Coordinates of C-alpha atoms and ligand atoms in Angstrom, one line a residue:
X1 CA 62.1 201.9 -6.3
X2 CA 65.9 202.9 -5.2
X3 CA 65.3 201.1 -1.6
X4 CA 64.1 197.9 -3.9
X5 CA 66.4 197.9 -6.4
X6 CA 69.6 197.7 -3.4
X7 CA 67.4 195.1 -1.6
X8 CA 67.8 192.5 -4.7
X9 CA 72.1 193.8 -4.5
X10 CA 71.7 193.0 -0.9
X11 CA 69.9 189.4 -1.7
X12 CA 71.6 188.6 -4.5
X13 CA 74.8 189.3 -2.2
X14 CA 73.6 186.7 0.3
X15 CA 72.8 184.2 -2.0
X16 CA 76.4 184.4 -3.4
X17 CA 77.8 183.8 -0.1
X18 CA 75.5 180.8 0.3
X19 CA 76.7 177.2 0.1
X20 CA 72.7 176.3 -1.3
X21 CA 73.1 179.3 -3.9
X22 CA 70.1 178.1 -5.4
X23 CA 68.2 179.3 -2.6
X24 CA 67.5 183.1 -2.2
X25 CA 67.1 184.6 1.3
X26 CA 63.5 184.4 1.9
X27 CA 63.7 180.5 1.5
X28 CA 66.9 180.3 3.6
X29 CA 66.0 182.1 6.6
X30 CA 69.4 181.2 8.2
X31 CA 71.3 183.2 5.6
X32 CA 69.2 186.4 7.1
X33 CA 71.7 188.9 8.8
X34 CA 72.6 188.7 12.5
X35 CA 72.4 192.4 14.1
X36 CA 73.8 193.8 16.7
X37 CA 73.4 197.0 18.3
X38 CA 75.9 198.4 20.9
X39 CA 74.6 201.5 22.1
X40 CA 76.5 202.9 24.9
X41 CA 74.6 206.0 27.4
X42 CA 75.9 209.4 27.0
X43 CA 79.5 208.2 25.1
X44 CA 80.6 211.4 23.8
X45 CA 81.8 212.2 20.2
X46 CA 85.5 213.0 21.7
X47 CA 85.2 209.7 23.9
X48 CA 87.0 206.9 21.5
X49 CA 90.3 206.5 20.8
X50 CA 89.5 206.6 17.5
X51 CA 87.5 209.8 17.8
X52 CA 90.3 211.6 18.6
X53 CA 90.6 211.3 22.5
X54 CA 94.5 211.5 23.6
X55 CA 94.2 209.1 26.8
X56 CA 90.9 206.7 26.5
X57 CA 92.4 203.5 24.9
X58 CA 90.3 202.1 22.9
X59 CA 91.8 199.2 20.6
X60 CA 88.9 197.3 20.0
X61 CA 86.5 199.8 18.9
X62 CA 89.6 201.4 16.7
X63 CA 90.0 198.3 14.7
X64 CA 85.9 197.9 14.0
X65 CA 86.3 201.2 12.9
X66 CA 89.6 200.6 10.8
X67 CA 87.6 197.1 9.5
X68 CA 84.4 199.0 9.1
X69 CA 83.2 202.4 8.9
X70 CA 83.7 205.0 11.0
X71 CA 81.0 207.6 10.5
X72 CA 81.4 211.3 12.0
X73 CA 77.6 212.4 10.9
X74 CA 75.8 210.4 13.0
X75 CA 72.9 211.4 15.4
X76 CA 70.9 210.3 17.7
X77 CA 67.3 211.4 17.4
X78 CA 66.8 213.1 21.1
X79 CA 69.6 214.9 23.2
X80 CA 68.2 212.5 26.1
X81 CA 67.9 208.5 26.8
X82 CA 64.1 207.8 26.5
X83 CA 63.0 209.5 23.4
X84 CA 66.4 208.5 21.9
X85 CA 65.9 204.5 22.4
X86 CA 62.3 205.6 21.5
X87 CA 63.9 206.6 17.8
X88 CA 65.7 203.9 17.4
X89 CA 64.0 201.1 18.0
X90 CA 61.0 202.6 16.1
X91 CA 62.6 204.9 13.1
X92 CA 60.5 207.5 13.9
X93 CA 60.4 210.4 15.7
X94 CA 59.5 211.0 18.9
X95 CA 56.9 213.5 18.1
X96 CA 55.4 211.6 16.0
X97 CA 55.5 208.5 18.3
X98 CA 54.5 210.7 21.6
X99 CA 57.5 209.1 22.9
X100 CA 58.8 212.4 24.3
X101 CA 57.4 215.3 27.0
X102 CA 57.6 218.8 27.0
X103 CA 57.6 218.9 30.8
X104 CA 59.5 215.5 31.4
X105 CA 62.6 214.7 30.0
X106 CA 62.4 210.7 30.2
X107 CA 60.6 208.2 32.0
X108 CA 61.3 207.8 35.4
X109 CA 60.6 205.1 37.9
X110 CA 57.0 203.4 38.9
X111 CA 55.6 205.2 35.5
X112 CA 52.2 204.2 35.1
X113 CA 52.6 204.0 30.7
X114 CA 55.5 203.7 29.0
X115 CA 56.0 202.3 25.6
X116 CA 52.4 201.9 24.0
X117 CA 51.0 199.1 21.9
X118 CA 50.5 200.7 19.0
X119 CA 54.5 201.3 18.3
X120 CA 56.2 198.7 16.2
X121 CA 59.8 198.1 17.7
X122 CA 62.3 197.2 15.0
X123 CA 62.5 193.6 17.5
X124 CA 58.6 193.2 16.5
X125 CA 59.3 193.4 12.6
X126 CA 62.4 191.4 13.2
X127 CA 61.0 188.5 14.9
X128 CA 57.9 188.4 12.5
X129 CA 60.7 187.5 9.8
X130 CA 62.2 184.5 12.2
X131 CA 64.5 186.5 14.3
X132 CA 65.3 185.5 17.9
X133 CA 65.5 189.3 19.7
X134 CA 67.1 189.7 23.2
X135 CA 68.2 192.9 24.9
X136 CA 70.9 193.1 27.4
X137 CA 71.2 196.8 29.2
X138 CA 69.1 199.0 29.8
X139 CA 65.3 199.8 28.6
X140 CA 64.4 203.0 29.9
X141 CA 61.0 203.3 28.4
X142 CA 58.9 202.4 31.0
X143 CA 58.8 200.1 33.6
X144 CA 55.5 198.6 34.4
X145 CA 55.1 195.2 33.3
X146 CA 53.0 196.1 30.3
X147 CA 55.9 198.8 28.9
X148 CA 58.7 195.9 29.6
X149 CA 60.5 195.1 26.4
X150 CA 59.9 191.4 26.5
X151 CA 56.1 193.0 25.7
X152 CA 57.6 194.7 22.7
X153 CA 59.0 192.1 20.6
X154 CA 62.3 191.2 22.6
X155 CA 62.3 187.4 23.4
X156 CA 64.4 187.9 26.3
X157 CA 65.6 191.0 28.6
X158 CA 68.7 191.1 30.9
X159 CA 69.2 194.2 32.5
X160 CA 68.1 197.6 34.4
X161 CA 64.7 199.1 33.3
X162 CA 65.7 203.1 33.9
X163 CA 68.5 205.2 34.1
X164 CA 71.6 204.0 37.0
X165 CA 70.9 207.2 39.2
X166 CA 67.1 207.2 39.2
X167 CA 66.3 205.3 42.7
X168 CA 68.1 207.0 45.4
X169 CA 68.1 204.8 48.3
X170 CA 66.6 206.6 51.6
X171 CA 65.4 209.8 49.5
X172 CA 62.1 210.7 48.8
X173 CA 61.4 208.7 45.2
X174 CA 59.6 211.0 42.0
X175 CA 55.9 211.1 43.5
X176 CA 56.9 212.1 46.9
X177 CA 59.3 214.5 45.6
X178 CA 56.2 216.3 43.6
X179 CA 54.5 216.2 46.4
X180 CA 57.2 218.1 48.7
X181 CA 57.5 220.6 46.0
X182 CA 53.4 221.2 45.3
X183 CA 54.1 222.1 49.4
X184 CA 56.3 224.3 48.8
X185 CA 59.0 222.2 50.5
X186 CA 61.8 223.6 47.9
X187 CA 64.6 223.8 50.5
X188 CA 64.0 220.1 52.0
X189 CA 64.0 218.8 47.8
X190 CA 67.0 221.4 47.0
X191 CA 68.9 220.0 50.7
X192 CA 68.6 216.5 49.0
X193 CA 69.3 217.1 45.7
X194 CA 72.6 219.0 47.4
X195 CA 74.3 215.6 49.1
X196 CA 74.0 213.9 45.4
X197 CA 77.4 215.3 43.8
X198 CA 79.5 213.7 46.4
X199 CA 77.7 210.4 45.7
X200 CA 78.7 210.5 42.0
X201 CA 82.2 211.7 43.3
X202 CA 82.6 208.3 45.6
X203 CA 80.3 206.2 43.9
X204 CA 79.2 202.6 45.9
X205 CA 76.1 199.9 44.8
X206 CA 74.1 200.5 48.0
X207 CA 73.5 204.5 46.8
X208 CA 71.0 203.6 44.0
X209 CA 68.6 200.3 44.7
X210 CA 68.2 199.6 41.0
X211 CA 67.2 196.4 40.1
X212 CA 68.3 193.4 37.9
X213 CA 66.2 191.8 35.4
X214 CA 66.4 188.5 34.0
X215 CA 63.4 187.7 31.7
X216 CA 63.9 183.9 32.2
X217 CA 63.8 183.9 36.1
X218 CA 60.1 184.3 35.8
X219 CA 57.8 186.4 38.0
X220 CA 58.5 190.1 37.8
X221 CA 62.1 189.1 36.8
X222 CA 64.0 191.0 39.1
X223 CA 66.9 188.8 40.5
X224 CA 69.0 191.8 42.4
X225 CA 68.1 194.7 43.7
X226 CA 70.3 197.0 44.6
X227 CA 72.3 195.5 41.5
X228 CA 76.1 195.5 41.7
X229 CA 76.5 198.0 38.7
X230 CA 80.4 197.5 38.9
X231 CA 79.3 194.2 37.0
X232 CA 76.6 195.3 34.9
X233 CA 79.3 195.7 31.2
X234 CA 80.8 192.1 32.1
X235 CA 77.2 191.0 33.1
X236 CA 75.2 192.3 29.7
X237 CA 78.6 191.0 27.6
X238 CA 78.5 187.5 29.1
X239 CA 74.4 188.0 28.8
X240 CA 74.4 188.4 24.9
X241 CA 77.7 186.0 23.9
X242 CA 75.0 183.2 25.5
X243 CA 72.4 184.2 23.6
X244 CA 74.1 184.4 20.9
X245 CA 75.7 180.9 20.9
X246 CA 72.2 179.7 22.2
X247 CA 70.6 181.0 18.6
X248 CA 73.8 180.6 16.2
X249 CA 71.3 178.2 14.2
X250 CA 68.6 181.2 13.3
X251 CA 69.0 185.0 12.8
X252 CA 69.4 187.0 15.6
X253 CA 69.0 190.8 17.0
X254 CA 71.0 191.3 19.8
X255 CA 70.3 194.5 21.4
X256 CA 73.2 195.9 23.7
X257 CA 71.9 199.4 25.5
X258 CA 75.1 199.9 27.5
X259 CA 74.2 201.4 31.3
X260 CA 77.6 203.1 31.4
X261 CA 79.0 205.5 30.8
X262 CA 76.0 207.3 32.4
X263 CA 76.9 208.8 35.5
X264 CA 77.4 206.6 38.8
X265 CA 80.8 205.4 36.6
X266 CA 80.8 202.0 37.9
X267 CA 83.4 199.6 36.6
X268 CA 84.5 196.2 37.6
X269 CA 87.7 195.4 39.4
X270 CA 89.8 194.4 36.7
X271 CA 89.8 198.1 35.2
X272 CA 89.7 199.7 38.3
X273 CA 92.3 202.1 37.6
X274 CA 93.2 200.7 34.6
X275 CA 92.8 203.8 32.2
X276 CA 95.0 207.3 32.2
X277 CA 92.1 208.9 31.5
X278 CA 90.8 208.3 35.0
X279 CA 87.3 206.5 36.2
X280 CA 85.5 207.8 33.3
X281 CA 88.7 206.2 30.7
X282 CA 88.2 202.9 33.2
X283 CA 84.6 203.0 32.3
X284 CA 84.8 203.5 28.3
X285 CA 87.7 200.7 28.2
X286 CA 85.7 198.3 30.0
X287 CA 83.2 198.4 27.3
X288 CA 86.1 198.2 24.4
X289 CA 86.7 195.2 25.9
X290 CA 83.0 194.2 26.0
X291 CA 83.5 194.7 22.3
X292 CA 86.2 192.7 21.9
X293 CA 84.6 190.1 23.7
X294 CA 81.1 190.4 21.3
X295 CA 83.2 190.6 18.1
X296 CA 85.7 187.7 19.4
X297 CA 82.7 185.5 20.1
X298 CA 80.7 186.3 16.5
X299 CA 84.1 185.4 14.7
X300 CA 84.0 181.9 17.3
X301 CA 80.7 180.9 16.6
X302 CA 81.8 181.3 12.9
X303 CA 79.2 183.9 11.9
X304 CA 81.4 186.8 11.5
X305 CA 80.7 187.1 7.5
X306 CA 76.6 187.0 8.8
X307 CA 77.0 189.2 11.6
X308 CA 76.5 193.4 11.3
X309 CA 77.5 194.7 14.4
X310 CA 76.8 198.6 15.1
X311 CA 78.0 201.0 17.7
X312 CA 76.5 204.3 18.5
X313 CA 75.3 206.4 21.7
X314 CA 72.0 207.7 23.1
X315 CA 73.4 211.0 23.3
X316 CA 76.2 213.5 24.2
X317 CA 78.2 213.9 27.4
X318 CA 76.4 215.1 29.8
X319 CA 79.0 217.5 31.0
X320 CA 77.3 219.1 33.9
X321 CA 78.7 215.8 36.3
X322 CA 82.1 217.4 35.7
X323 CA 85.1 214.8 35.5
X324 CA 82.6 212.3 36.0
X325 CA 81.4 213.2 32.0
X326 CA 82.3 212.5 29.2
X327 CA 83.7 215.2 26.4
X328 CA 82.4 216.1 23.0
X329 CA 85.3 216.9 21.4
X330 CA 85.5 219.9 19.0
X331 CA 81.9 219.9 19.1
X332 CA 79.7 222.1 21.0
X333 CA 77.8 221.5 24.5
X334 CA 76.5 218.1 25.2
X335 CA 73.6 215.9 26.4
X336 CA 70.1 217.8 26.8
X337 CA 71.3 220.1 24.1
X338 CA 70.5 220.5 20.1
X339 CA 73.8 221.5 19.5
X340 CA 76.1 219.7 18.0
X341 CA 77.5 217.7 20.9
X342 CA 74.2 216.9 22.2
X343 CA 73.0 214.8 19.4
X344 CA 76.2 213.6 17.5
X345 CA 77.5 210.5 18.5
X346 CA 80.6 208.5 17.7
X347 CA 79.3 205.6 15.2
X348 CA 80.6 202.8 13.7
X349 CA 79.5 200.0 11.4
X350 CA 80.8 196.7 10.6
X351 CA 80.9 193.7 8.6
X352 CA 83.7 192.0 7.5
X353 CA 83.3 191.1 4.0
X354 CA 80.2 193.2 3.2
X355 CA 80.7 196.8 4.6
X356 CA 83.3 198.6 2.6
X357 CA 85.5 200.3 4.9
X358 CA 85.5 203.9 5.0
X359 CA 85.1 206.8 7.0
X360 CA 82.0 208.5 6.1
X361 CA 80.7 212.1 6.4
X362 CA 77.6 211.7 5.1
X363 CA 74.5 212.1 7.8
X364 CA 73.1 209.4 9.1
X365 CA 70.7 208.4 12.4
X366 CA 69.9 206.1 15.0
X367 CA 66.2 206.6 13.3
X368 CA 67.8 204.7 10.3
X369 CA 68.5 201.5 12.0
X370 CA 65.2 200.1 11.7
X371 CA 64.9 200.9 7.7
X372 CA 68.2 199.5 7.3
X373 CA 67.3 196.4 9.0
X374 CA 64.4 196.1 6.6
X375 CA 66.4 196.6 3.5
X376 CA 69.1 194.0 4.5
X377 CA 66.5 191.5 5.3
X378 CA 63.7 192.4 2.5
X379 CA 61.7 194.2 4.0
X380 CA 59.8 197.2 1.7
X381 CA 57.3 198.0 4.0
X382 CA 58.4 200.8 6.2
X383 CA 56.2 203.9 5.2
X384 CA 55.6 205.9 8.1
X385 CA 58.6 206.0 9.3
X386 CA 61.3 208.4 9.9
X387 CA 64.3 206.8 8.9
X388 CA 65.8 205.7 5.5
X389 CA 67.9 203.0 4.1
X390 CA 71.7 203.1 4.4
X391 CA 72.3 200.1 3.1
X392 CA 73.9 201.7 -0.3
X393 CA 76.7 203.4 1.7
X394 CA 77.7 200.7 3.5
X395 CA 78.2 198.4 1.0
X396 CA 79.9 201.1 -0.7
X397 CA 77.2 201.7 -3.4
X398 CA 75.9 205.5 -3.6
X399 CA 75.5 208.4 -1.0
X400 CA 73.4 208.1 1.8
X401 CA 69.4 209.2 1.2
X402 CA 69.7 211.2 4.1
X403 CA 70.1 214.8 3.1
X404 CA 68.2 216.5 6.0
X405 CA 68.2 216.0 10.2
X406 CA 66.1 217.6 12.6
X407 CA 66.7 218.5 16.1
X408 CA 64.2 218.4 18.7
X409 CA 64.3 219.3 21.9
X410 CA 61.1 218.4 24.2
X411 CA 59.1 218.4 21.6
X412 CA 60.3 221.7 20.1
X413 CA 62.2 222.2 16.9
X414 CA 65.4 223.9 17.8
X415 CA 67.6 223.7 14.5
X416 CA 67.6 222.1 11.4
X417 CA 70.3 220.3 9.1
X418 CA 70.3 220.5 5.4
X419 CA 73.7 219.2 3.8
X420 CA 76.5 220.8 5.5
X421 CA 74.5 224.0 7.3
X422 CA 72.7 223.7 10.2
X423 CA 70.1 226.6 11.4
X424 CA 69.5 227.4 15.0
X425 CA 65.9 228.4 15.7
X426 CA 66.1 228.5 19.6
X427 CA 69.0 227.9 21.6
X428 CA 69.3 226.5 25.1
X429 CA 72.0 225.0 27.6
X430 CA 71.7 221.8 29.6
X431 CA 69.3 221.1 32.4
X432 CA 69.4 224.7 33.9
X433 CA 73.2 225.4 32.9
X434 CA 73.7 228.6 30.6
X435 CA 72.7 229.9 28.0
X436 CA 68.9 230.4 29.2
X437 CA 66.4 229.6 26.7
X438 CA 66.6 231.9 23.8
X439 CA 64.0 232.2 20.8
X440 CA 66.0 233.9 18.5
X441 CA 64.8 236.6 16.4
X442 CA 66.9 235.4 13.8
X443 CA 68.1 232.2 13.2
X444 CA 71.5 231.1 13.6
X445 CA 73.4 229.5 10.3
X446 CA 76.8 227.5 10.8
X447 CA 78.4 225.6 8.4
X448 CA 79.2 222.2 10.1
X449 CA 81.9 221.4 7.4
X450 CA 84.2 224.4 8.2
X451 CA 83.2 225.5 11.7
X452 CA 81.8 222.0 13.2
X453 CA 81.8 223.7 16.8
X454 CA 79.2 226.2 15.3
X455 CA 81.1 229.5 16.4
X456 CA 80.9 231.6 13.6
X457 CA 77.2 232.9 12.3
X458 CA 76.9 233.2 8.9
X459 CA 73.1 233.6 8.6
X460 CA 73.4 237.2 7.3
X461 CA 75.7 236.3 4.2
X462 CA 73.9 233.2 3.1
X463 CA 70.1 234.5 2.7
X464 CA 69.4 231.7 -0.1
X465 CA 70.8 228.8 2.5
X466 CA 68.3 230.3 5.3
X467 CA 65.6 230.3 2.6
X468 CA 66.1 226.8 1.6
X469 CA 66.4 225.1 5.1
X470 CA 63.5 227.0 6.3
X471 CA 61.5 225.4 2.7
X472 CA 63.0 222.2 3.9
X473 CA 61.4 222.6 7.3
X474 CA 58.6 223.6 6.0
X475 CA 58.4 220.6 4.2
X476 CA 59.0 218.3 6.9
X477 CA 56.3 219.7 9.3
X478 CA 53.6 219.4 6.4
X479 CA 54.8 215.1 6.9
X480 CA 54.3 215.5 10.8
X481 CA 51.7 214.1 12.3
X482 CA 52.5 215.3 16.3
X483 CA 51.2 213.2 19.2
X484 CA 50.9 214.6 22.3
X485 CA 54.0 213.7 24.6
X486 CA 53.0 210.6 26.5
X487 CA 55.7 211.6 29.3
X488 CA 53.8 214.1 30.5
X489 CA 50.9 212.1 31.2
X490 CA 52.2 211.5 34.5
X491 CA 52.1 214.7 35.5
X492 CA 48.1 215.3 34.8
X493 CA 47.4 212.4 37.2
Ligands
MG501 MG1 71.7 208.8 27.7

């Protein structure tokens, strides 16, 4: 009733901007939002100039957030890229989608699934309502034809289908490397693995044969391969300002997964060197200008006041590659991780004459993208998923529905969130970096509003908070409906 009563503000909102004001949305399907989702690959929270970092100059991204909102609850819905874009593009989470593995991480190349049929992508609902829906970056969830996300309600695809570093060129690739290891060949795998650092040190296009995809060149759409990924930010940015002028005439979803700044740190020449802060500042400043670029052309085209743009992150830093990672700021670990700097990312909204700006501290998701696309264009049917409507918050109308985030980790619940605490139920460091995995006897409490890089236990003096989150999980596993995790299917083969 809430969601549909702020749909009719929303509508009624549209219709006043509308030079046929007799018309309401549904008849004028032109007067249906433009979105846009910039979502960068392990950006982390302390990353953005306006985040707080002292040397990464970020102007463009500052002033969307100055505009807009700037929102320091976000999260992503996995610490790692595939179930992550799995949660967004879906609103649910990856247990309940399978979109996850409890052995594997992500997807890597030649995987025989990927994304499966049955999943509604929020490009799928949007497209049903008129939308054109291109995606300009990378996919990462799956990359056999079937899985491709021009299968999966994208109208067009530009870009790379897995992660930057996942095709080492002259190296055994994932099935060969199972094999060498169900040999027993662990030194050969770990005397490979070993030469990799001082690739991501020195980083050069001919390492890593990753492929380009352009949807319209037909075929199998690859049109480079190895791709020169010191182009890939200008590439995706010139990529989805010409789809966007090409579709100025109907709504649009223009879908910007980012490959950088996951590690090779590739940049093109004009900001080689360009940043303080080093390859890593060169990298993030690149794609403030690739925001520049998007907002410059929205504002061209004459759309700006029709045009929601969002930027987020898969996930936190992933600070094992060094100076070649990014930073979480004040918060605690990074990417792979269910603490705080694993699954909080720096977020901002915008929308020049509809979003009220603000900085917000309310939580929100990448799972609530899809809902809120609904709402803003309508849409009531979304039961069964995980995400809710923000719509009220940014149009500065009420608090946001979201009360409540979980944190899973391969399929395991590690913590929960309930309004300012979060409890720990297992804790765990990156990818085989300290601390080992821990079950704890008793769960960890922190309060995320006075100790946001969760140092300071508090478990034993707040029995009643412990009580209630562990109600309000209770509550939230009696809604789950867990699929097994389709990554893993690989492994079974
Ligand atoms: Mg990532």
């Amino acid at each position: 009733m809430l969601r549909m009563s702020l749909s009719i503000i929303v509508l009624a909102s549209f219709v006043t901007c509308s030079p046929q004001n007799t018309q309401t949305l549904a008849e004028d399907s032109i007067r249906l939002p433009n979105i846009v989702i910039l979502f960068t690959d392990d950006l982390g929270y302390g990353d953005l100039g306006v985040f707080g970092h002292p040397y990464i100059r970020t102007p463009e991204l500052d002033r969307l957030a100055a505009e807009g909102q700037r929102w320091t609850d976000f999260y992503a819905a996995a610490p790692v890229c595939s179930p992550s874009r799995a949660a967004l593009l879906t609103g649910r989470l990856p247990v309940r989608t399978g979109l996850y593995g409890r052995q594997m991480g992500v997807y890597f190349p030649n995987e025989p699934g990927g994304f499966p049929a049955e999943e509604e992508t929020i490009a799928e609902s949007l497209k049903d309502q008129g939308y054109a829906t291109g995606i300009f970056g990378k996919w990462h969830l799956g990359d056999a034809s079937h899985a491709y996300p021009t299968v999966h309600g994208f109208d067009e695809w530009f870009g790379i289908p897995y992660s930057n570093d996942m095709d080492w060129v002259g190296d055994p690739d994932f099935d060969e490397m199972r094999a060498m290891l169900a040999r027993g060949e662990t030194e050969e795998g770990a005397r490979i693995t070993a030469t990799r650092p001082n690739k991501y040190a020195e980083p050069r296009p001919e390492y890593w044969n990753t492929p380009l995809i352009d949807s319209s060149a037909g075929g199998e759409f690859t049109i480079e391969q190895p791709t020169d990924q010191s182009l890939l930010t200008r590439r995706y940015t010139e990529a989805a300002i010409d789809f966007m002028t090409r579709n100025v005439e109907s709504p649009f979803l223009a879908y910007v997964p980012y490959t950088m700044p996951h590690t090779p740190l590739f940049r093109s020449d004009e900001f080689n060197g360009r940043s303080i802060g080093g390859r890593y500042g060169d990298v993030i400043e690149e794609i403030d200008w690739s925001v520049g670029q998007i907002r410059t052309a929205i504002e061209e085209l004459g759309i700006a006041e029709n045009t929601l743009i969002v930027f987020t992150s898969d996930n936190g830093p992933w600070l094992t590659m060094g100076v070649e990672g990014g930073r979480a700021g004040l918060l605690r670990m990074g990417k792979g991780t269910t603490f705080e700097g694993g699954m909080r990312v720096p977020t901002i909204f915008y929308w020049p004459g509809h979003i009220q700006p603000a900085v917000i501290s309310e939580i929100g998701s990448t799972l609530d993208l899809f809902a809120t696309a609904m709402s803003l264009t309508g849409q009531e049917n979304t039961s069964g998923i995980d995400g809710i409507d923000l719509s009220n918050v940014l149009f500065g109308q009420g608090n946001s529905s979201r009360n409540e985030m979980p944190y899973y980790r391969r399929g395991e619940l590690y913590a929960y969130r309930l309004g300012p605490w979060k409890l720990h139920y297992s804790f765990q460091g990156a990818y085989g970096q300290p601390p080992d995995y821990i079950k704890l006897e008793t769960p960890a409490l922190y309060n995320l509003l006075n100790d946001p890089s969760e140092r300071f236990d508090v478990a034993e003096d707040n029995p009643e908070v412990v009580a209630e989150i562990e109600e309000a999980v209770r509550r939230h596993r009696g809604t789950l409906e867990v699929k097994p995790p389709l990554f893993d299917v690989r492994l079974m083969r």
